[in-house]
C-alpha cells in the first residue's frame, strides 16, 4: 500500500515555469500537463508607467528583486515544496536580454540544485500553448493569430513538432501600435486596455483610418501607415487648437487594427483549410477582436478559441504548458542555455 502511494506520487509531473521576458515576473506550477496549481504574476506596470513604456534596465532590476518571492509564492499556492518538482521550464527568448537572463539563471540554478530536467521555451510558443490551458482537447492543426506587444504573426500550428509562420508584421506589432497611440492620446501605459475602454464610448466609423492589405492574398501585416495617419490627425488637430475626440479616435483606430487582423486570419484559415482558429498574446485579450472574429466566422463553421485574459498577457502558466509538451518531445536544455533576445519561432522547433 505504502509502496503504491509512493509510485503514484513519483509519477506526478510537476513543472515549475518561469517567465521574465519583459515586465512581468511570473512563476507557475503545472500538474500532469493539465492543472495549473499556481500562476503568480508580479506586474511592473506601475513602475514603468511614468516612462510611458518598459525601461529595460529597471525591468531587469525588478525581476532580480521579485523572482525569489514570486517563485516562493507559486510553490506556496500550489502547496508543494521545491523537492516535489519534476522539471523546470523557462522562457529564454525572444525578449529583453537583461530581463530574460534573470529567469534563465534562476531556472538553471534550480534545475542543477534539484537535479531535474531544464526545458527552454520560446516566448511566443508559450503564448500559443496558453490555448491548451483551458481547451485541453484542442485538436491540431490550428491557425493561430499571435498578437502581442512585440509580435503580430499568423502561425500554422501543425503539431507539437511543427509550427510554421504564414505571415508577420513588416513593421510595428499590433500591441506596439496600441501603446504608441494611447501614449499620444494621453491614455497611459499599457495602451491596449486603455484604448479598448475608451473605444467603448466612441463611434468606430467616425474616422476612416487606413487599412494596409498589402496586396491580394498577403498574410503579412503593416501598422505603421495607420499609426502615422492617426498621429498626423492628432498633430493637425492640436495645431488648430481643436479638441481631440479621444473616444472616437480610439474606436476608429481599434476598428482599423481589428478589421485587418480578422480579415487576414479568415483568409489564412481559408487558404490553408484550417477549421480551428486560436488567438494568442496580449492583444488577444481585446473583446472587439474576439467578437468580430467569432461573428465573421460564425457562418463558416470554424471554431474560434482564445485563452482567458490572464493567460493572454505574459504569464508563466503558458510557459509551463509549452514546457510540458517539449518534455513529451524529449526536448531538454542543458546548463549552457542562454538568453536569446531575437529568437525566430521556426528555429525553436528545428533544433
Ligand atoms: O503578450 P504581452 O503581455 O507582452 C508581449 O509579449 O508583448 O502583450 C502586451 C501587449 C501590449 O502592447 C498591450 O497594450 C496589449 O498587449 N494589450 C491589449 C489589450 N491588453 C493588452 N491590446 C488591445 N486590447 C487589450 N485589451
Ligand atoms: Zn508576451
mmCIF file of N, CA, C and O in Angstrom, residues 32-67:
data_model
loop_
_atom_site.group_PDB
_atom_site.id
_atom_site.type_symbol
_atom_site.label_atom_id
_atom_site.label_comp_id
_atom_site.label_asym_id
_atom_site.label_seq_id
_atom_site.Cartn_x
_atom_site.Cartn_y
_atom_site.Cartn_z
ATOM 1 N N UNK A 32 0.750 17.490 -14.086
ATOM 2 C CA UNK A 32 0.371 16.487 -15.088
ATOM 3 C C UNK A 32 -0.077 17.078 -16.432
ATOM 4 O O UNK A 32 -0.944 16.504 -17.097
ATOM 5 N N UNK A 33 0.472 18.211 -16.791
ATOM 6 C CA UNK A 33 0.148 18.821 -18.084
ATOM 7 C C UNK A 33 -1.276 19.316 -18.189
ATOM 8 O O UNK A 33 -1.728 19.682 -19.279
ATOM 9 N N UNK A 34 -1.994 19.353 -17.083
ATOM 10 C CA UNK A 34 -3.430 19.693 -17.123
ATOM 11 C C UNK A 34 -3.834 20.787 -16.147
ATOM 12 O O UNK A 34 -4.581 21.685 -16.509
ATOM 13 N N UNK A 35 -3.352 20.663 -14.905
ATOM 14 C CA UNK A 35 -3.863 21.560 -13.863
ATOM 15 C C UNK A 35 -2.844 22.636 -13.503
ATOM 16 O O UNK A 35 -1.749 22.321 -13.045
ATOM 17 N N UNK A 36 -3.254 23.875 -13.676
ATOM 18 C CA UNK A 36 -2.403 24.979 -13.229
ATOM 19 C C UNK A 36 -2.646 25.134 -11.724
ATOM 20 O O UNK A 36 -3.711 25.590 -11.306
ATOM 21 N N UNK A 37 -1.664 24.751 -10.931
ATOM 22 C CA UNK A 37 -1.832 24.830 -9.468
ATOM 23 C C UNK A 37 -1.528 26.234 -8.962
ATOM 24 O O UNK A 37 -1.989 26.628 -7.894
ATOM 25 N N UNK A 38 -0.713 26.962 -9.703
ATOM 26 C CA UNK A 38 -0.391 28.350 -9.314
ATOM 27 C C UNK A 38 0.086 29.095 -10.547
ATOM 28 O O UNK A 38 0.689 28.505 -11.444
ATOM 29 N N UNK A 39 -0.218 30.388 -10.582
ATOM 30 C CA UNK A 39 0.268 31.246 -11.672
ATOM 31 C C UNK A 39 0.464 32.631 -11.060
ATOM 32 O O UNK A 39 -0.408 33.474 -11.112
ATOM 33 N N UNK A 40 1.624 32.820 -10.436
ATOM 34 C CA UNK A 40 1.891 34.055 -9.700
ATOM 35 C C UNK A 40 2.538 35.068 -10.641
ATOM 36 O O UNK A 40 3.498 34.746 -11.330
ATOM 37 N N UNK A 41 1.971 36.267 -10.655
ATOM 38 C CA UNK A 41 2.498 37.299 -11.555
ATOM 39 C C UNK A 41 2.761 38.573 -10.761
ATOM 40 O O UNK A 41 1.864 39.087 -10.101
ATOM 41 N N UNK A 42 4.009 39.048 -10.828
ATOM 42 C CA UNK A 42 4.305 40.362 -10.261
ATOM 43 C C UNK A 42 4.402 41.314 -11.453
ATOM 44 O O UNK A 42 5.325 41.226 -12.259
ATOM 45 N N UNK A 43 3.427 42.216 -11.579
ATOM 46 C CA UNK A 43 3.414 43.142 -12.711
ATOM 47 C C UNK A 43 4.208 44.402 -12.366
ATOM 48 O O UNK A 43 4.028 44.987 -11.308
ATOM 49 N N UNK A 44 5.072 44.802 -13.300
ATOM 50 C CA UNK A 44 5.878 46.020 -13.086
ATOM 51 C C UNK A 44 5.223 47.255 -13.716
ATOM 52 O O UNK A 44 5.860 48.313 -13.794
ATOM 53 N N UNK A 45 3.983 47.121 -14.133
ATOM 54 C CA UNK A 45 3.336 48.223 -14.872
ATOM 55 C C UNK A 45 3.440 49.556 -14.134
ATOM 56 O O UNK A 45 3.806 50.574 -14.716
ATOM 57 N N UNK A 46 3.180 49.537 -12.828
ATOM 58 C CA UNK A 46 3.186 50.797 -12.067
ATOM 59 C C UNK A 46 4.570 51.454 -12.110
ATOM 60 O O UNK A 46 4.676 52.684 -12.180
ATOM 61 N N UNK A 47 5.615 50.653 -12.103
ATOM 62 C CA UNK A 47 6.979 51.190 -12.135
ATOM 63 C C UNK A 47 7.284 51.850 -13.477
ATOM 64 O O UNK A 47 7.936 52.901 -13.543
ATOM 65 N N UNK A 48 6.823 51.205 -14.564
ATOM 66 C CA UNK A 48 7.174 51.711 -15.902
ATOM 67 C C UNK A 48 6.223 52.797 -16.404
ATOM 68 O O UNK A 48 6.559 53.536 -17.320
ATOM 69 N N UNK A 49 5.042 52.867 -15.777
ATOM 70 C CA UNK A 49 4.010 53.788 -16.276
ATOM 71 C C UNK A 49 4.513 55.229 -16.441
ATOM 72 O O UNK A 49 4.266 55.852 -17.477
ATOM 73 N N UNK A 50 5.242 55.804 -15.442
ATOM 74 C CA UNK A 50 5.683 57.191 -15.609
ATOM 75 C C UNK A 50 6.561 57.401 -16.832
ATOM 76 O O UNK A 50 6.680 58.522 -17.337
ATOM 77 N N UNK A 51 7.191 56.336 -17.336
ATOM 78 C CA UNK A 51 8.071 56.464 -18.504
ATOM 79 C C UNK A 51 7.322 56.220 -19.810
ATOM 80 O O UNK A 51 7.899 56.317 -20.894
ATOM 81 N N UNK A 52 6.058 55.811 -19.728
ATOM 82 C CA UNK A 52 5.257 55.579 -20.934
ATOM 83 C C UNK A 52 5.607 54.294 -21.660
ATOM 84 O O UNK A 52 5.188 54.064 -22.784
ATOM 85 N N UNK A 53 6.397 53.435 -21.051
ATOM 86 C CA UNK A 53 6.785 52.160 -21.683
ATOM 87 C C UNK A 53 7.795 51.454 -20.792
ATOM 88 O O UNK A 53 8.202 51.997 -19.756
ATOM 89 N N UNK A 54 8.212 50.268 -21.211
ATOM 90 C CA UNK A 54 9.115 49.472 -20.371
ATOM 91 C C UNK A 54 10.554 49.995 -20.477
ATOM 92 O O UNK A 54 11.082 50.151 -21.575
ATOM 93 N N UNK A 55 11.177 50.260 -19.324
ATOM 94 C CA UNK A 55 12.590 50.668 -19.290
ATOM 95 C C UNK A 55 13.410 49.403 -18.987
ATOM 96 O O UNK A 55 13.322 48.857 -17.884
ATOM 97 N N UNK A 56 14.160 48.886 -19.980
ATOM 98 C CA UNK A 56 14.803 47.570 -19.825
ATOM 99 C C UNK A 56 15.645 47.416 -18.559
ATOM 100 O O UNK A 56 15.548 46.400 -17.867
ATOM 101 N N UNK A 57 16.450 48.432 -18.225
ATOM 102 C CA UNK A 57 17.347 48.318 -17.070
ATOM 103 C C UNK A 57 16.548 48.185 -15.760
ATOM 104 O O UNK A 57 16.876 47.384 -14.877
ATOM 105 N N UNK A 58 15.482 48.955 -15.671
ATOM 106 C CA UNK A 58 14.627 48.890 -14.474
ATOM 107 C C UNK A 58 13.918 47.538 -14.415
ATOM 108 O O UNK A 58 13.790 46.927 -13.344
ATOM 109 N N UNK A 59 13.500 47.044 -15.581
ATOM 110 C CA UNK A 59 12.811 45.740 -15.626
ATOM 111 C C UNK A 59 13.727 44.643 -15.088
ATOM 112 O O UNK A 59 13.322 43.834 -14.252
ATOM 113 N N UNK A 60 14.975 44.624 -15.539
ATOM 114 C CA UNK A 60 15.917 43.584 -15.073
ATOM 115 C C UNK A 60 16.074 43.648 -13.560
ATOM 116 O O UNK A 60 16.065 42.629 -12.874
ATOM 117 N N UNK A 61 16.240 44.851 -13.054
ATOM 118 C CA UNK A 61 16.457 45.013 -11.605
ATOM 119 C C UNK A 61 15.245 44.525 -10.810
ATOM 120 O O UNK A 61 15.379 43.855 -9.804
ATOM 121 N N UNK A 62 14.054 44.839 -11.319
ATOM 122 C CA UNK A 62 12.844 44.391 -10.597
ATOM 123 C C UNK A 62 12.671 42.880 -10.668
ATOM 124 O O UNK A 62 12.215 42.268 -9.721
ATOM 125 N N UNK A 63 13.029 42.297 -11.798
ATOM 126 C CA UNK A 63 12.968 40.827 -11.899
ATOM 127 C C UNK A 63 13.869 40.212 -10.829
ATOM 128 O O UNK A 63 13.481 39.255 -10.154
ATOM 129 N N UNK A 64 15.071 40.792 -10.700
ATOM 130 C CA UNK A 64 16.030 40.261 -9.705
ATOM 131 C C UNK A 64 15.444 40.321 -8.298
ATOM 132 O O UNK A 64 15.569 39.391 -7.511
ATOM 133 N N UNK A 65 14.796 41.437 -7.995
ATOM 134 C CA UNK A 65 14.212 41.602 -6.650
ATOM 135 C C UNK A 65 13.028 40.665 -6.424
ATOM 136 O O UNK A 65 12.797 40.207 -5.320
ATOM 137 N N UNK A 66 12.268 40.410 -7.491
ATOM 138 C CA UNK A 66 10.984 39.704 -7.324
ATOM 139 C C UNK A 66 11.021 38.207 -7.592
ATOM 140 O O UNK A 66 10.111 37.492 -7.186
ATOM 141 N N UNK A 67 12.049 37.741 -8.283
ATOM 142 C CA UNK A 67 11.999 36.358 -8.768
ATOM 143 C C UNK A 67 11.852 35.331 -7.628
ATOM 144 O O UNK A 67 11.025 34.420 -7.712
#
